[in-house]
């Protein structure tokens, strides 16, 4: 499960641009629609400030 560290996100929108399933929106900080996320992790690679992380299953 993907998580956004809102203290790091600068709202650059790169993750939104590269997400293949349109699961991300950046309004100030990035938001994930988890139902749409297929865990491809492209956004994790592109985020310039490491604000996106994959959390262990079962965590929020
Ligand atoms: S892991 Fe992939 S599908 Fe999920 S939000 Fe990131 S880019 Fe989109
Ligand atoms: S790429 Fe990173 S810093 Fe940019 S909007 Fe997405 S989570 Fe925030």
Tab-separated table of C-alpha atoms and ligand atoms in Angstrom:
chain	number	residue	atom	x	y	z
A	1	UNK	CA	0.000	0.000	0.000
A	2	UNK	CA	1.300	3.378	-1.045
A	3	UNK	CA	1.610	6.309	1.360
A	4	UNK	CA	2.298	10.014	0.903
A	5	UNK	CA	4.502	11.740	3.437
A	6	UNK	CA	2.694	15.077	3.493
A	7	UNK	CA	5.536	16.732	5.369
A	8	UNK	CA	7.816	16.067	2.361
A	9	UNK	CA	5.515	16.506	-0.641
A	10	UNK	CA	6.026	19.813	-2.438
A	11	UNK	CA	3.077	19.373	-4.795
A	12	UNK	CA	5.233	19.286	-7.936
A	13	UNK	CA	2.771	17.009	-9.750
A	14	UNK	CA	5.377	14.684	-11.269
A	15	UNK	CA	3.760	11.641	-9.706
A	16	UNK	CA	0.384	12.710	-11.096
A	17	UNK	CA	1.914	13.025	-14.547
A	18	UNK	CA	3.546	9.602	-14.495
A	19	UNK	CA	0.807	7.586	-12.798
A	20	UNK	CA	-0.604	5.197	-15.441
A	21	UNK	CA	-3.914	4.708	-13.650
A	22	UNK	CA	-4.715	8.332	-12.787
A	23	UNK	CA	-4.677	7.466	-9.089
A	24	UNK	CA	-2.914	10.640	-7.955
A	25	UNK	CA	-3.916	14.274	-7.605
A	26	UNK	CA	-1.752	17.122	-6.359
A	27	UNK	CA	-3.598	19.959	-4.689
A	28	UNK	CA	-0.978	21.463	-2.439
A	29	UNK	CA	0.061	17.952	-1.454
A	30	UNK	CA	-0.402	14.705	-3.295
A	31	UNK	CA	-3.467	12.504	-2.685
A	32	UNK	CA	-3.870	8.898	-3.694
A	33	UNK	CA	-7.089	7.191	-4.697
A	34	UNK	CA	-6.087	3.768	-3.430
A	35	UNK	CA	-8.763	1.873	-5.355
A	36	UNK	CA	-7.143	3.099	-8.583
A	37	UNK	CA	-3.534	2.354	-7.591
A	38	UNK	CA	-2.018	-0.843	-9.007
A	39	UNK	CA	1.197	-0.451	-6.978
A	40	UNK	CA	3.365	-0.061	-10.079
A	41	UNK	CA	5.600	2.258	-8.014
A	42	UNK	CA	6.390	4.586	-10.928
A	43	UNK	CA	5.495	7.533	-8.726
A	44	UNK	CA	7.943	6.400	-6.058
A	45	UNK	CA	10.740	6.498	-8.632
A	46	UNK	CA	9.824	9.927	-9.966
A	47	UNK	CA	9.140	11.808	-6.748
A	48	UNK	CA	12.082	14.211	-6.301
A	49	UNK	CA	11.716	14.445	-2.529
A	50	UNK	CA	10.983	10.795	-1.655
A	51	UNK	CA	7.524	11.646	-0.386
A	52	UNK	CA	5.966	8.439	-1.717
A	53	UNK	CA	6.672	5.190	0.027
A	54	UNK	CA	5.296	1.727	-0.006
A	55	UNK	CA	4.030	0.779	3.437
A	56	UNK	CA	3.697	-2.779	4.655
A	57	UNK	CA	0.331	-4.377	3.992
A	58	UNK	CA	-2.058	-3.839	6.861
A	59	UNK	CA	-0.833	-0.359	7.671
A	60	UNK	CA	-2.625	2.770	6.667
B	1	LIG	S1	2.086	3.183	-7.562
B	1	LIG	FE1	1.682	3.447	-9.793
B	1	LIG	S2	-0.556	3.290	-9.953
B	1	LIG	FE2	-0.103	3.682	-7.800
B	1	LIG	S3	-0.236	5.885	-7.533
B	1	LIG	FE3	1.928	5.390	-7.970
B	1	LIG	S4	2.171	5.588	-10.199
B	1	LIG	FE4	-0.042	5.465	-9.741
B	2	LIG	S1	6.136	13.709	-7.053
B	2	LIG	FE1	6.420	13.777	-4.808
B	2	LIG	S2	6.612	15.940	-4.307
B	2	LIG	FE2	5.711	15.816	-6.348
B	2	LIG	S3	3.468	15.906	-5.980
B	2	LIG	FE3	4.091	13.747	-6.075
B	2	LIG	S4	4.455	13.134	-3.929
B	2	LIG	FE4	4.459	15.376	-4.023
